[in-house]
Short mmCIF file of C-alpha atoms in Angstrom, two decimals:
data_model
loop_
_atom_site.label_atom_id
_atom_site.label_comp_id
_atom_site.label_asym_id
_atom_site.label_seq_id
_atom_site.Cartn_x
_atom_site.Cartn_y
_atom_site.Cartn_z
CA UNK L 176 181.44 204.52 -17.93
CA UNK L 177 178.51 204.59 -20.30
CA UNK L 178 177.93 208.28 -19.67
CA UNK L 179 181.33 209.30 -21.02
CA UNK L 180 180.98 211.24 -24.25
CA UNK L 181 183.43 210.31 -26.99
CA UNK L 182 183.87 213.95 -28.00
CA UNK L 183 184.85 214.92 -24.47
CA UNK L 184 187.36 212.09 -24.28
CA UNK L 185 188.97 213.05 -27.58
CA UNK L 186 189.32 216.62 -26.35
CA UNK L 187 190.99 215.60 -23.06
CA UNK L 188 194.72 216.38 -23.47
CA UNK L 189 195.54 213.96 -20.66
CA UNK L 190 194.36 210.92 -22.60
CA UNK L 191 196.89 209.38 -25.01
CA UNK L 192 194.58 207.76 -27.53
CA UNK L 193 197.57 206.67 -29.62
CA UNK L 194 199.40 204.72 -26.91
CA UNK L 195 199.06 201.54 -28.98
CA UNK L 196 201.17 202.80 -31.90
CA UNK L 197 204.52 201.15 -31.45
CA UNK L 198 203.51 199.50 -28.18
CA UNK L 199 204.77 196.08 -27.10
CA UNK L 200 201.93 193.68 -26.30
CA UNK L 201 202.66 190.51 -24.31
CA UNK L 202 200.29 187.63 -25.07
CA UNK L 203 199.24 185.44 -22.14
CA UNK L 204 197.74 182.02 -22.78
CA UNK L 205 195.99 181.65 -19.40
CA UNK L 206 195.80 177.84 -19.34
CA UNK L 207 199.61 177.72 -19.35
CA UNK L 208 200.79 180.80 -17.46
CA UNK L 209 200.41 179.95 -13.75
CA UNK L 210 198.20 177.54 -11.82
CA UNK L 211 197.23 178.71 -8.32
CA UNK L 212 194.33 176.41 -7.41
CA UNK L 213 196.04 173.06 -7.97
CA UNK L 214 194.07 171.71 -10.93
CA UNK L 215 196.99 171.74 -13.38
CA UNK L 216 195.45 174.57 -15.43
CA UNK L 217 196.50 178.21 -15.28
CA UNK L 218 194.05 180.80 -13.99
CA UNK L 219 193.44 184.52 -13.59
CA UNK L 220 194.94 184.55 -10.10
CA UNK L 221 198.07 183.08 -11.64
CA UNK L 222 198.24 185.92 -14.13
CA UNK L 223 197.94 188.41 -11.27
CA UNK L 224 200.73 186.60 -9.41
CA UNK L 225 203.07 186.81 -12.41
CA UNK L 226 202.25 190.29 -13.76
CA UNK L 227 205.43 191.68 -12.16
CA UNK L 228 207.36 189.52 -14.62
CA UNK L 229 205.61 191.16 -17.57
CA UNK L 230 206.04 194.66 -16.17
CA UNK L 231 209.73 194.09 -15.49
CA UNK L 232 210.16 192.77 -19.01
CA UNK L 233 209.10 196.18 -20.31
CA UNK L 234 205.84 195.43 -22.11
CA UNK L 235 203.16 198.09 -22.47
CA UNK L 236 200.12 195.82 -22.49
CA UNK L 237 198.93 192.25 -22.07
CA UNK L 238 196.64 190.34 -24.39
CA UNK L 239 194.82 187.52 -22.60
CA UNK L 240 193.57 184.60 -24.67
CA UNK L 241 189.95 183.56 -23.95
CA UNK L 242 188.89 182.90 -20.37
CA UNK L 243 185.09 182.97 -20.91
CA UNK L 244 182.77 180.12 -19.98
CA UNK L 245 183.32 177.31 -22.45
CA UNK L 246 183.15 173.52 -22.86
CA UNK L 247 186.83 173.91 -23.83
CA UNK L 248 186.60 171.78 -26.97
CA UNK L 249 188.79 174.45 -28.60
CA UNK L 250 190.21 175.62 -25.27
CA UNK L 251 188.14 178.76 -24.83
CA UNK L 252 187.66 179.71 -28.45
CA UNK L 253 184.26 177.99 -28.19
CA UNK L 254 182.38 180.46 -25.98
CA UNK L 255 179.20 179.45 -24.14
CA UNK L 256 178.84 182.70 -22.13
CA UNK L 257 180.52 185.92 -23.26
CA UNK L 258 179.85 187.73 -19.97
CA UNK L 259 181.37 185.38 -17.43
CA UNK L 260 184.69 183.77 -16.53
CA UNK L 261 184.93 180.00 -16.79
CA UNK L 262 185.26 178.57 -13.26
CA UNK L 263 188.53 176.83 -14.20
CA UNK L 264 190.05 180.32 -14.56
CA UNK L 265 188.37 181.89 -11.54
CA UNK L 266 185.58 184.42 -11.26
CA UNK L 267 184.53 187.78 -12.60
CA UNK L 268 185.91 189.27 -9.37
CA UNK L 269 189.29 187.78 -10.22
CA UNK L 270 189.14 189.50 -13.58
CA UNK L 271 188.37 192.83 -11.89
CA UNK L 272 191.38 192.31 -9.63
CA UNK L 273 193.54 191.46 -12.63
CA UNK L 274 192.63 194.70 -14.41
CA UNK L 275 193.28 196.69 -11.24
CA UNK L 276 196.71 195.08 -10.72
CA UNK L 277 197.71 195.48 -14.37
CA UNK L 278 196.79 199.15 -14.39
CA UNK L 279 198.73 199.68 -11.15
CA UNK L 280 201.76 198.31 -13.03
CA UNK L 281 201.04 200.62 -16.01
CA UNK L 282 200.04 197.67 -18.17
CA UNK L 283 197.06 198.00 -20.51
CA UNK L 284 194.72 195.00 -20.75
CA UNK L 285 193.46 193.57 -24.04
CA UNK L 286 191.15 190.58 -24.13
CA UNK L 287 190.53 188.10 -26.91
CA UNK L 288 187.01 188.50 -28.32
CA UNK L 289 185.74 185.53 -30.34
CA UNK L 290 182.81 186.97 -32.26
CA UNK L 291 182.63 184.92 -35.44
CA UNK L 292 181.21 181.83 -33.73
CA UNK L 293 180.07 180.49 -30.38
CA UNK L 294 180.03 177.11 -28.72
CA UNK L 295 177.17 174.79 -29.67
CA UNK L 296 176.47 174.92 -25.91
CA UNK L 297 175.68 178.64 -26.03
CA UNK L 298 172.02 179.38 -25.12
CA UNK L 299 171.70 181.34 -28.35
CA UNK L 300 172.42 178.23 -30.41
CA UNK L 301 170.26 176.01 -28.20
CA UNK L 302 167.31 178.27 -29.01
CA UNK L 303 168.24 178.72 -32.67
CA UNK L 304 168.31 175.00 -33.42
CA UNK L 305 164.84 174.30 -31.91
CA UNK L 306 162.88 175.49 -34.94
CA UNK L 307 162.96 177.72 -37.99
CA UNK L 308 160.62 180.33 -36.50
CA UNK L 309 161.86 180.99 -32.96
CA UNK L 310 163.25 184.30 -31.77
CA UNK L 311 166.84 183.38 -32.63
CA UNK L 312 166.14 181.17 -35.63
CA UNK L 313 168.33 183.31 -37.89
CA UNK L 314 171.14 184.02 -35.40
CA UNK L 315 173.30 181.30 -36.96
CA UNK L 316 174.05 180.35 -40.57
CA UNK L 317 171.44 177.71 -41.48
CA UNK L 318 170.82 176.32 -44.95
CA UNK L 319 168.80 173.58 -46.61
CA UNK L 320 170.60 170.59 -48.12
CA UNK L 321 170.92 170.04 -51.80
CA UNK L 322 168.25 167.76 -53.28
CA UNK L 323 170.53 164.77 -52.73
CA UNK L 324 170.97 165.64 -49.04
CA UNK L 325 174.54 166.86 -49.39
CA UNK L 326 175.77 170.17 -47.88
CA UNK L 327 174.64 173.47 -49.43
CA UNK L 328 178.02 174.20 -51.03
CA UNK L 329 181.70 173.23 -51.07
CA UNK L 330 182.92 175.35 -48.15
CA UNK L 331 185.50 173.65 -45.93
CA UNK L 332 186.32 173.88 -42.25
CA UNK L 333 189.84 174.88 -41.23
CA UNK L 334 189.77 171.97 -38.77
CA UNK L 335 189.05 169.51 -41.57
CA UNK L 336 186.09 168.32 -43.62
CA UNK L 337 182.98 170.18 -44.68
CA UNK L 338 182.11 173.53 -43.07
CA UNK L 339 178.52 172.24 -42.75
CA UNK L 340 177.03 170.04 -40.04
CA UNK L 341 173.60 168.40 -40.27
CA UNK L 342 171.11 169.16 -37.50
CA UNK L 343 168.18 166.76 -37.27
CA UNK L 344 166.02 169.11 -35.17
CA UNK L 345 165.80 171.77 -37.88
CA UNK L 346 166.45 169.39 -40.77
CA UNK L 347 169.06 171.85 -42.00
CA UNK L 348 172.80 172.28 -42.09
CA UNK L 349 174.58 174.89 -39.98
CA UNK L 350 177.91 176.44 -40.91
CA UNK L 351 181.11 176.09 -38.86
CA UNK L 352 184.47 177.44 -40.02
CA UNK L 353 186.20 175.50 -37.25
CA UNK L 354 184.91 172.61 -35.12
CA UNK L 355 181.38 171.32 -35.67
CA UNK L 356 180.84 172.39 -32.04
CA UNK L 357 181.60 176.01 -33.05
CA UNK L 358 178.61 177.18 -35.12
CA UNK L 359 179.07 180.44 -37.01
CA UNK L 360 176.95 183.43 -36.07
CA UNK L 361 174.91 185.10 -38.83
CA UNK L 362 176.17 188.67 -39.11
CA UNK L 363 173.47 189.42 -41.69
CA UNK L 364 171.08 189.43 -38.73
CA UNK L 365 171.02 192.90 -37.08
CA UNK L 366 170.13 191.41 -33.70
CA UNK L 367 173.34 189.35 -33.72
CA UNK L 368 175.43 192.44 -34.32
CA UNK L 369 173.60 194.31 -31.55
CA UNK L 370 174.16 191.46 -29.10
CA UNK L 371 177.89 191.30 -29.87
CA UNK L 372 178.28 195.07 -29.52
CA UNK L 373 176.68 194.74 -26.09
CA UNK L 374 179.32 192.11 -25.26
CA UNK L 375 182.04 194.60 -26.19
CA UNK L 376 180.42 197.26 -23.99
CA UNK L 377 180.26 194.82 -21.06
CA UNK L 378 184.03 194.30 -21.07
CA UNK L 379 184.82 197.93 -21.80
CA UNK L 380 182.77 198.83 -18.73
CA UNK L 381 184.97 196.34 -16.87
CA UNK L 382 187.96 198.54 -17.70
CA UNK L 383 189.66 196.68 -20.55
CA UNK L 384 191.81 198.80 -22.83
CA UNK L 385 191.05 197.01 -26.07
CA UNK L 386 190.43 193.82 -27.93
CA UNK L 387 192.30 191.27 -29.95
CA UNK L 388 189.64 190.14 -32.43
CA UNK L 389 189.89 186.47 -33.31
CA UNK L 390 189.43 185.57 -37.00
CA UNK L 391 188.14 189.08 -37.72
CA UNK L 392 187.65 188.44 -41.44
CA UNK L 393 185.44 185.37 -40.82
CA UNK L 394 182.46 187.29 -39.46
CA UNK L 395 180.37 187.64 -42.62
CA UNK L 396 179.59 184.99 -45.21
CA UNK L 397 178.16 185.28 -48.72
CA UNK L 398 174.37 185.37 -48.42
CA UNK L 399 173.99 183.50 -51.71
CA UNK L 400 176.22 180.66 -50.43
CA UNK L 401 178.20 180.53 -53.66
CA UNK L 402 180.84 177.81 -54.05
CA UNK L 403 184.45 178.83 -53.56
CA UNK L 404 186.51 178.37 -56.73
CA UNK L 405 189.54 176.07 -56.73
CA UNK L 406 192.95 177.59 -56.10
CA UNK L 407 195.89 176.78 -58.37
CA UNK L 408 198.53 174.65 -56.67
CA UNK L 409 201.24 177.26 -57.21
CA UNK L 410 199.12 179.89 -55.41
CA UNK L 411 198.79 177.89 -52.19
CA UNK L 412 200.69 178.70 -49.00
CA UNK L 413 200.65 177.69 -45.32
CA UNK L 414 199.68 181.08 -43.87
CA UNK L 415 196.21 180.03 -42.74
CA UNK L 416 196.37 176.23 -42.64
CA UNK L 417 199.13 173.60 -42.86
CA UNK L 418 199.96 172.16 -46.27
CA UNK L 419 198.31 168.84 -45.38
CA UNK L 420 194.92 170.56 -45.04
CA UNK L 421 192.69 170.62 -48.17
CA UNK L 422 191.36 173.98 -46.94
CA UNK L 423 194.30 175.38 -48.92
CA UNK L 424 192.88 174.00 -52.18
CA UNK L 425 190.16 176.67 -52.38
CA UNK L 426 190.19 180.39 -53.08
CA UNK L 427 188.06 181.55 -50.15
CA UNK L 428 186.07 184.27 -51.86
CA UNK L 429 182.66 183.58 -50.35
CA UNK L 430 182.98 181.98 -46.92
CA UNK L 431 184.93 184.90 -45.41
CA UNK L 432 186.40 188.39 -46.02
CA UNK L 433 183.12 189.72 -47.38
CA UNK L 434 182.76 193.49 -47.96
CA UNK L 435 179.76 193.70 -45.62
CA UNK L 436 182.14 193.02 -42.75
CA UNK L 437 183.32 196.63 -42.90
CA UNK L 438 179.88 197.84 -41.84
CA UNK L 439 180.05 195.82 -38.62
CA UNK L 440 183.63 196.91 -37.91
CA UNK L 441 182.51 200.53 -38.16
CA UNK L 442 179.77 199.85 -35.63
CA UNK L 443 182.29 198.18 -33.31
CA UNK L 444 184.72 201.08 -33.62
CA UNK L 445 181.93 203.53 -32.79
CA UNK L 446 181.34 201.65 -29.53
CA UNK L 447 185.06 201.74 -28.71
CA UNK L 448 185.15 205.48 -29.36
CA UNK L 449 182.81 205.95 -26.40
CA UNK L 450 185.71 204.94 -24.12
CA UNK L 451 189.15 206.47 -23.56
CA UNK L 452 192.29 205.16 -25.22
CA UNK L 453 190.82 201.88 -26.50
CA UNK L 454 192.55 199.89 -29.23
CA UNK L 455 191.79 196.88 -31.42
CA UNK L 456 194.00 194.43 -33.26
CA UNK L 457 192.36 192.06 -35.71
CA UNK L 458 193.64 188.64 -36.68
CA UNK L 459 193.34 188.28 -40.46
CA UNK L 460 193.31 184.68 -41.65
CA UNK L 461 193.59 185.25 -45.38
CA UNK L 462 196.27 183.43 -47.33
CA UNK L 463 195.89 185.11 -50.70
CA UNK L 464 194.87 188.68 -49.81
CA UNK L 465 196.10 189.16 -46.25
CA UNK L 466 197.77 192.53 -46.65
CA UNK L 467 194.96 193.89 -48.80
CA UNK L 468 192.53 192.86 -46.06
CA UNK L 469 194.69 194.63 -43.48
CA UNK L 470 194.47 197.74 -45.66
CA UNK L 471 190.70 197.54 -45.97
CA UNK L 472 190.13 196.85 -42.27
CA UNK L 473 192.34 199.70 -40.96
CA UNK L 474 191.63 202.47 -43.48
CA UNK L 475 190.66 205.82 -42.00
CA UNK L 476 189.75 206.25 -38.34
CA UNK L 477 186.44 204.39 -38.17
CA UNK L 478 187.54 200.74 -38.53
CA UNK L 479 190.17 198.68 -36.70
CA UNK L 480 193.18 200.39 -35.16
CA UNK L 481 195.51 197.70 -36.52
CA UNK L 482 195.49 194.17 -37.91
CA UNK L 483 197.93 191.38 -38.63
CA UNK L 484 198.14 188.44 -40.95
CA UNK L 485 200.68 185.61 -41.05
CA UNK L 486 203.63 186.98 -43.05
CA UNK L 487 206.09 186.37 -40.19
CA UNK L 488 203.99 183.68 -38.49
CA UNK L 489 204.19 181.31 -41.46
CA UNK L 490 206.92 178.98 -42.62
CA UNK L 491 208.81 181.29 -45.00
CA UNK L 492 212.23 182.02 -43.49
CA UNK L 493 212.67 185.72 -42.57
CA UNK L 494 215.82 186.43 -44.55
CA UNK L 495 216.85 190.04 -44.96
CA UNK L 496 215.34 190.18 -48.43
CA UNK L 497 212.10 188.55 -47.19
CA UNK L 498 211.75 191.05 -44.35
CA UNK L 499 212.39 193.95 -46.71
CA UNK L 500 209.80 192.63 -49.15
CA UNK L 501 207.13 192.32 -46.43
CA UNK L 502 207.82 195.71 -44.83
CA UNK L 503 207.95 197.57 -48.13
CA UNK L 504 204.86 195.77 -49.43
CA UNK L 505 203.02 196.79 -46.28
CA UNK L 506 203.97 200.46 -46.72
CA UNK L 507 202.96 200.28 -50.38
CA UNK L 508 199.59 198.60 -49.82
CA UNK L 509 198.48 199.60 -46.32
CA UNK L 510 199.02 203.31 -46.78
CA UNK L 511 196.45 204.39 -44.19
CA UNK L 512 196.82 201.70 -41.53
CA UNK L 513 199.17 200.53 -38.81
CA UNK L 514 201.06 197.26 -38.65
CA UNK L 515 201.21 194.65 -35.92
CA UNK L 516 204.14 192.21 -36.13
CA UNK L 517 204.89 188.95 -34.35
CA UNK L 518 207.07 185.88 -34.84
CA UNK L 519 205.12 183.60 -32.46
CA UNK L 520 201.69 183.13 -30.92
CA UNK L 521 199.41 180.38 -29.60
CA UNK L 522 198.57 179.07 -33.09
CA UNK L 523 201.99 178.51 -34.67
CA UNK L 524 205.21 176.61 -34.01
CA UNK L 525 207.52 178.73 -31.84
CA UNK L 526 209.87 180.67 -34.08
CA UNK L 527 213.22 179.33 -32.75
CA UNK L 528 212.06 175.87 -33.90
CA UNK L 529 210.17 177.01 -36.99
CA UNK L 530 213.25 178.83 -38.31
CA UNK L 531 215.86 176.54 -36.67
CA UNK L 532 217.64 179.35 -34.81
CA UNK L 533 220.51 179.08 -32.36
CA UNK L 534 220.35 181.07 -29.10
CA UNK L 535 222.39 183.99 -30.52
CA UNK L 536 220.19 183.99 -33.63
CA UNK L 537 217.03 184.09 -31.49
CA UNK L 538 218.31 187.21 -29.74
CA UNK L 539 219.25 188.83 -33.03
CA UNK L 540 215.82 188.19 -34.54
CA UNK L 541 214.11 189.40 -31.37
CA UNK L 542 216.00 192.68 -31.64
CA UNK L 543 215.12 192.91 -35.31
CA UNK L 544 211.41 192.35 -34.58
CA UNK L 545 211.44 195.10 -31.99
CA UNK L 546 212.94 197.51 -34.52
CA UNK L 547 210.18 197.06 -37.10
CA UNK L 548 207.74 199.87 -37.69
CA UNK L 549 204.52 198.83 -35.97
CA UNK L 550 203.12 197.39 -32.79
CA UNK L 551 204.97 194.31 -31.55
CA UNK L 552 203.34 191.21 -30.06
CA UNK L 553 205.43 188.87 -27.91
CA UNK L 554 204.11 185.45 -26.92
CA UNK L 555 204.66 184.13 -23.41
CA UNK L 556 207.92 182.22 -23.17
CA UNK L 557 209.35 183.97 -26.20
CA UNK L 558 211.44 186.08 -23.83
CA UNK L 559 212.98 182.83 -22.55
CA UNK L 560 213.85 181.60 -26.03
CA UNK L 561 211.51 178.63 -25.66
CA UNK L 562 211.51 176.11 -28.48
CA UNK L 563 208.53 174.06 -29.64
CA UNK L 564 207.86 171.25 -27.16
CA UNK L 565 207.43 167.72 -28.40
CA UNK L 566 204.06 166.31 -27.33
CA UNK L 567 203.39 162.59 -27.52
CA UNK L 568 200.18 161.62 -29.26
CA UNK L 569 198.96 160.19 -25.93
CA UNK L 570 199.31 163.66 -24.34
CA UNK L 571 197.84 165.58 -27.28
CA UNK L 572 194.94 167.89 -26.44
CA UNK L 573 194.45 169.97 -29.60
CA UNK L 574 191.63 168.64 -31.84
CA UNK L 575 193.35 170.20 -34.85
CA UNK L 576 196.47 168.11 -34.21
CA UNK L 577 194.48 164.95 -33.61
CA UNK L 578 192.77 165.40 -37.00
CA UNK L 579 195.95 165.84 -39.06
CA UNK L 580 198.52 163.85 -37.03
CA UNK L 581 201.34 163.07 -37.74
CA UNK L 582 202.01 165.42 -40.67
CA UNK L 583 200.63 168.29 -38.58
CA UNK L 584 200.98 167.89 -34.84
CA UNK L 585 198.65 170.71 -33.83
CA UNK L 586 199.27 173.65 -31.57
CA UNK L 587 200.00 172.01 -28.23
CA UNK L 588 203.76 172.30 -28.67
CA UNK L 589 203.64 176.08 -28.35
CA UNK L 590 201.06 176.02 -25.53
CA UNK L 591 202.94 174.10 -22.85
CA UNK L 592 203.25 175.71 -19.39
CA UNK L 593 205.64 178.53 -18.61
CA UNK L 594 208.77 177.29 -16.80
CA UNK L 595 209.19 179.61 -13.83
CA UNK L 596 211.59 177.33 -11.92
CA UNK L 597 213.63 174.19 -12.57
CA UNK L 598 211.19 171.91 -10.72
CA UNK L 599 209.47 168.96 -12.37
CA UNK L 600 206.45 171.10 -13.34
CA UNK L 601 208.50 174.23 -13.88
CA UNK L 602 206.92 176.06 -10.96
CA UNK L 603 203.72 176.25 -13.00
CA UNK L 604 201.70 173.86 -10.83
CA UNK L 605 202.01 171.54 -7.85
CA UNK L 606 200.20 168.80 -9.79
CA UNK L 607 200.50 167.30 -13.24
CA UNK L 608 199.76 170.09 -15.75
CA UNK L 609 197.20 169.83 -18.54
CA UNK L 610 200.18 169.64 -20.93
CA UNK L 611 203.59 168.40 -19.85
CA UNK L 612 206.43 170.84 -19.18
CA UNK L 613 209.21 170.07 -21.66
CA UNK L 614 212.35 168.87 -19.91
CA UNK L 615 214.50 171.24 -21.96
CA UNK L 616 212.27 174.17 -20.96
CA UNK L 617 213.15 173.66 -17.29
CA UNK L 618 216.74 174.56 -18.24
CA UNK L 619 215.38 177.87 -19.61
CA UNK L 620 213.36 178.71 -16.48
CA UNK L 621 212.83 182.30 -15.38
CA UNK L 622 214.59 181.58 -12.07
CA UNK L 623 217.77 180.55 -13.93
CA UNK L 624 217.73 183.25 -16.55
CA UNK L 625 216.92 186.01 -14.09
CA UNK L 626 220.34 185.73 -12.47
CA UNK L 627 222.29 185.21 -15.70
CA UNK L 628 223.27 188.58 -17.23
CA UNK L 629 223.76 186.94 -20.63
CA UNK L 630 220.42 185.13 -20.72
CA UNK L 631 217.76 185.54 -23.36
CA UNK L 632 215.40 186.94 -20.72
CA UNK L 633 217.84 189.66 -19.70
CA UNK L 634 218.48 190.39 -23.36
CA UNK L 635 214.76 191.06 -23.88
CA UNK L 636 214.65 193.30 -20.82
CA UNK L 637 217.70 195.24 -21.98
CA UNK L 638 216.53 195.63 -25.55
CA UNK L 639 213.03 196.71 -24.58
CA UNK L 640 214.63 199.34 -22.33
CA UNK L 641 216.82 200.43 -25.28
CA UNK L 642 213.69 200.67 -27.43
CA UNK L 643 211.99 202.92 -24.89
CA UNK L 644 215.02 205.21 -24.84
CA UNK L 645 214.82 205.59 -28.61
CA UNK L 646 211.24 206.51 -29.59
CA UNK L 647 212.02 206.43 -33.32
CA UNK L 648 211.96 202.62 -32.98
CA UNK L 649 208.32 202.76 -31.91
CA UNK L 650 206.77 205.26 -34.29
CA UNK L 651 209.41 206.52 -36.71
CA UNK L 652 209.45 206.06 -40.47
CA UNK L 653 211.39 203.07 -41.81
CA UNK L 654 213.79 203.08 -44.75
CA UNK L 655 215.58 199.82 -45.62
CA UNK L 656 219.13 200.53 -46.83
CA UNK L 657 220.44 196.99 -47.31
CA UNK L 658 218.69 193.65 -47.35
CA UNK L 659 220.25 190.35 -48.37
CA UNK L 660 220.90 186.95 -46.85
CA UNK L 661 223.70 188.36 -44.71
CA UNK L 662 222.65 191.80 -43.52
CA UNK L 663 219.53 193.87 -42.95
CA UNK L 664 220.17 197.57 -42.40
CA UNK L 665 217.58 200.30 -42.05
CA UNK L 666 217.01 203.83 -40.82
CA UNK L 667 214.25 204.69 -38.35
CA UNK L 668 213.42 208.39 -38.43
CA UNK L 669 211.02 210.13 -36.06
CA UNK L 670 210.40 211.64 -32.63
CA UNK L 671 213.39 213.94 -33.09
CA UNK L 672 215.98 211.27 -33.84
CA UNK L 673 217.37 209.41 -36.83
CA UNK L 674 218.65 205.92 -36.04
CA UNK L 675 220.67 203.56 -38.24
CA UNK L 676 220.13 199.88 -37.37
CA UNK L 677 222.24 197.06 -38.82
CA UNK L 678 221.73 193.32 -38.21
CA UNK L 679 224.05 190.44 -39.06
CA UNK L 680 221.82 187.51 -40.05
CA UNK L 681 224.65 184.96 -40.32
CA UNK L 682 227.16 183.01 -38.27
CA UNK L 683 230.07 184.83 -39.94
CA UNK L 684 231.34 188.38 -39.37
CA UNK L 685 229.88 191.04 -41.68
CA UNK L 686 231.01 194.56 -42.62
CA UNK L 687 228.39 197.32 -42.89
CA UNK L 688 229.07 200.90 -43.99
CA UNK L 689 227.40 203.79 -42.21
CA UNK L 690 225.27 206.05 -44.43
CA UNK L 691 226.67 209.39 -45.54
CA UNK L 692 226.70 212.07 -42.88
CA UNK L 693 227.68 212.36 -39.26
CA UNK L 694 226.81 209.34 -37.12
CA UNK L 695 227.56 208.37 -33.52
CA UNK L 696 227.67 204.68 -32.64
CA UNK L 697 225.40 203.91 -29.70
CA UNK L 698 226.74 201.72 -26.90
CA UNK L 699 223.55 201.17 -24.86
CA UNK L 700 222.14 198.27 -26.92
CA UNK L 701 222.74 194.65 -25.76
CA UNK L 702 224.85 193.74 -28.83
CA UNK L 703 228.57 193.87 -29.58
CA UNK L 704 230.46 195.19 -32.61
CA UNK L 705 233.70 196.85 -33.73
CA UNK L 706 234.40 199.79 -36.02
CA UNK L 707 236.95 200.49 -38.76
CA UNK L 708 236.70 204.02 -40.07
CA UNK L 709 233.19 204.45 -41.46
CA UNK L 710 232.46 200.73 -41.29
CA UNK L 711 230.88 198.63 -38.59
CA UNK L 712 232.19 195.09 -38.11
CA UNK L 713 229.40 192.88 -36.87
CA UNK L 714 230.32 189.53 -35.26
CA UNK L 715 227.98 186.60 -35.95
CA UNK L 716 224.36 187.29 -34.99
CA UNK L 717 225.08 190.78 -33.71
CA UNK L 718 223.67 194.24 -34.39
CA UNK L 719 224.74 197.86 -34.12
CA UNK L 720 222.96 201.19 -33.87
CA UNK L 721 224.06 204.72 -34.68
CA UNK L 722 222.38 208.10 -34.19
CA UNK L 723 222.61 210.87 -36.78
CA UNK L 724 223.83 214.38 -36.08
CA UNK L 725 225.68 213.70 -32.84
#
C-alpha cells in the first residue's frame, strides 16, 4: 500500500473519500462483545462471529476499542506494543481476518489509537527511565522536583491525585494524565512523533479505514510546565471528570490542548492522505473549550476529519432547548468542521439510565440522534436499550471506580457483556465473564428482540433503514424550527430532498404544525402519529416526518 500516491487516489472517481460524513459508526468494546476461547473475555474471533449482527443493524463502520498488547491496568488503553494483538484477544492473523470479513459485509473498520501515553511496560519507557542520556531519554515527559522534593507543578491526573510520579532510577518525576502506569509521551520530541506516525502506517497497511483517536487534545504539554490556574466553582462541569474529582477544580490551560498539537495532527493527516478513503475522529476531553477545540482540530482539510466532545455524553438532560443550543452553537463555532454525535460510549453511564428514560423514550431519543447533522456513533448494546448495570464493589474492575467509589462507581456498568441469548452468561461466554451479565439484560437479549417486531433492536434496524432512504438525514443542512421541553422540530435539507422532522419529548400528546408550503407525511418511519388539517398529532414519545414538494 505504501506505493499508492495520494494524488492518484484523490483523482480516482471510484473512491468515495467522504463516506464518513453522516455515517453510522458502531463501537465495539472487544472484552465484552463475544468470547470464543472460553476465558470469559471477548476476542477478535468473537467480533468476526457477530459482525452479521452489526451489518444487519445497518451501520456503516465499526470502531474497535483497543486490542493491542497491554498489561490491561486500564483495559487496553495502556499499550505495551502498538504493533501486535494482545493474546487474550487473539493474534494479528485474527485481526486480518476481521478486516476481511468486515469489508465483505461492507463495513469500514476504525481502530482506537492511544497515542498520548503508553504503558509503563512499553520498551520505550523501560529504556527512557534507565538514565537521562540514553537514546529515548526524552521520549517521555520527565522533570526535576521542586527544591523541597514535591512535583514540578500542580497538574492533576484524571484518575486522581498528582499527574506526576517519582522515579528513583532517574531521580525525576514523569507525567501521567491517567494512571501512574500510563506515562505520557513527549510530543516535543520529533522522534516520538515519527514513531507514532509509523504506528499509524502499520495499521493502515493492514487495511483499516480510519482511527478513533483517544484523548486527542492530551498529546502536547506546555514545555515550561506552568501551573494550571484555579477554575471558579460556577464554571465547573462533569464533561471530562465526575463532580467528585478535584481535576475539575483547575482550568487546564497548560497540561493539554496546546497549540503545538495542530502541527502533529497535520503530520498525521498527511500520512492518512496516502491511503484511500481514510477517516479520523478525535475524542476531545475539554470541559471549558470543547467546541472551540473541535473547531481548531477540524479546520480546513489538513487536520482531523471530525471530532467530538461530551455535550451529549455528559449529565445535562437533552431537552429540546438543550439540543437546539448545542446544535446551533456547533454550527456557529465549528464553521469548517464536521460533527460526531453520541449518547453513549465505553466511558459514560448508558444514556437510558443517565437520563432516566422509559423504553418508548429511548426509541424516541435514538431516532432524534440519528436525525442530527453529523456522523453518529452507537455503542454496543445501545440498540438493545441496555441500561447501566449495577456492579458490586467486589466485582469492580475499573481503577477509576475503585478510586472514587461510592460517589463515582467507574465505567464497568456500561462495559458488561453483550446479552446475545437469555442464558446465565447471555450467550457471551461458556464460563464466568470478566464482568457479570446483568440479570435484567438477559431479558433484553438479541435472541428475544430479534423475533419481536416491536423491540428496541428492530426499531433501530427500521430507523437506520429509513435514514438510508432519506439522504438528507445524513448530510443535509439542519434548521431547528421549534425547541422546547415538549417538542423538537427541524428541517433537514440536502441531497435533493427537504425533510421536516418532529419529535414529542414527553409522555403526553403534542400538536405540531407543518411549515408553510406543500408537505407529504411519510409513512415509512417506525413511529406513529395522526393528522388534523395542517397539524400533526404526536402521541407520547413519538415522531413524524414529512417531505416537501410532494
